[in-house]
Amino acid sequence: MRQTAAIIGGGVIGGGWAARFLLMGWDVRVFDPDPDAERKLAAVLENARRALPSLSDVALPAEGALSFHETISDAVTGADWIQESVPERLELKHKTYQRIQSACAPDAIIGSSTSGFKPSELQNCTSQPEQILVAHPFNPVYLLPLVELVPSDQTSDKSIEVAKSVLTSIGMHPLHVRAEIDAHIADRLLEAVWREALWLVSDEIATTAEIDDAIRYGFGLRWAQMGLFETYRIAGGEAGMAHFIAQFGPALKWPWTKLMDVPDLTPDLTEKIAMQSDAQSGGHSIRDFERLRDRNLVAILRALKSQDSAAGKLLNAQDNARIKPIKDMTRPFVTVQRTVPLDWTDYNGHMNEARYLQAFGDAADRFMELIGCDAAYIASGGSYFTAETHIRHLNEVHAGQEISVTTHCLGGAGKTMHLFHQMRSGDRLLATGEHMLIHVSLQTRKASPPAPKIAETLAQIAEGHGAYGHPDGIGAAIGKR
Ligand SMILES: NC(=O)C1=CN([C@@H]2O[C@H](COP(=O)(O)OP(=O)(O)OC[C@H]3O[C@@H](n4cnc5c(N)ncnc54)[C@H](O)[C@@H]3O)[C@@H](O)[C@H]2O)C=CC1
Ligand SMILES: C[N+](C)(C)CC(=O)CC(=O)[O-]
């Protein structure tokens, strides 16, 4: 049975939560009194459907069902997870918890998206504090993995454990904040930067655009992959962190910043910031900006995946956990099942030719792994190199569409391995790829026989696949036109 999340408040953050749960296969029940909530959430979901599957190199579960409800009690009935994302007003949050708890299951988890309230403040006036904790996400919730998980001493250990497991299962990185404080960890850091930026505008030192450039051309890029302390450790040179502190620590006491002080957000300052921000945006709508942000985030996260570093390491681990075992290798089997990511498309608006080869290369890698040519075998000195490739591009495919590759082993005698891949989207045949691979010794870089176990497995697979005919396109070449 599919799990169910109730989203109470479907604005910027509630909409992002709804999208993440849905795309991870949960059913989602929403309550939001705004008559326009359904339209707004549909727009967020449309963007999320393009972006989130792009992070995964393995197919995600089938999307869950979305429904809207007239009351909180209706929305939370039967929900395993309830995410409160109503506006940041404590009395409203209290009222909301009372309504939620009058109808929800006693073992459901109630997470709050609050940016600043402590869980104990939220638990005041509630009947079952043990099921409540802060689950503070980052915008866009459907792409950014961090969620600050803040329990109070009234939150039960069981709720904390279940919350960690649920959040991990929907692709997030729960950071357990061990002591409850106002604004948790990340918002305290963000607020320090934001406060300083407001002073720089108020004092006419810099515009909103100049401040954004100072971040995105420099330290913002560093922060996506190493954070603050690892970055500064490197900045200390070979002497590391201790030298860094000795050199730059004293500056903390000089009046570089105004961090303890907040500029008055007068109507004049607010108008100045809003006007600069409008001019900076070049007239793009918020939804356009969201799509640009999502494309950029997907590209950055996929780059981190290729390095198996920072948030990319988490995404790789999630992909590995989603790979399904192959039950029967004696017939041609599926070696790749995934969505076409945003960064695989080109100026023609469809998947670029190079990505067909990438998908076939991934299919060959998976096939190699399954016959025993895995990381351990490669580390021991044997592997396969591709010697010849022939791809037929038969149909186009677009970002966000699912593709699968079925691999047919045509032969595996001696040092060779002959594979034929068929790429499909649903019933449509998109491409075929025929590849001849040669087993090599990684020491001599020359052709060599594979280990007997691999040779035996390959021969069995090739014999089994031989019974499944000769798919159209094998041995084709580019003829005269
Ligand atoms: N916007 C952001 O960058 C972030 C916000 N948060 C937190 O998420 C929560 C929600 O913030 P946003 O989504 O930004 O606000 P929002 O204003 O975009 O959305 C709030 C939604 O709650 C609905 N709402 C109002 N009264 C309600 C009620 N009684 N019951 C159910 N829904 C009700 C509104 O119609 C609206 O759709 C806040 O606690 C905020 O601190 C957390 C992380 C980031
Ligand atoms: C500005 N904010 C406090 C609402 C920001 C957050 O809570 C997290 C984020 O997404 O930046």
Coordinates of N, CA and C and ligand atoms in Angstrom, one line a residue, residues 13 115 136-139 187 190, ligand 2:
I13 N 6.5 26.6 0.2 CA 7.1 25.4 0.8 C 6.2 24.2 0.8
S115 N 10.7 28.2 9.9 CA 12.1 28.6 9.7 C 12.8 29.0 11.1
H136 N 12.6 21.3 8.9 CA 12.8 22.6 8.2 C 13.5 22.3 6.9
P137 N 12.8 22.6 5.8 CA 13.4 22.3 4.4 C 14.0 23.5 3.8
F138 N 14.5 23.4 2.6 CA 15.1 24.5 1.9 C 14.5 24.6 0.5
N139 N 14.2 25.8 0.1 CA 13.5 26.1 -1.2 C 14.5 26.0 -2.4
D187 N 19.4 28.7 9.1 CA 18.8 30.0 9.0 C 19.6 31.0 9.9
L190 N 22.3 31.9 7.4 CA 21.7 32.7 6.3 C 21.3 34.1 6.8
Ligands
LIG2 C1 14.2 33.2 4.6 N1 13.9 31.9 5.2 C2 14.2 32.0 6.7 C3 12.4 31.6 5.0 C4 14.7 30.9 4.6 C5 14.6 29.5 5.0 O1 13.9 29.1 6.0 C6 15.3 28.4 4.3 C7 15.7 28.7 2.8 O2 15.1 28.0 2.0 O3 16.5 29.5 2.5

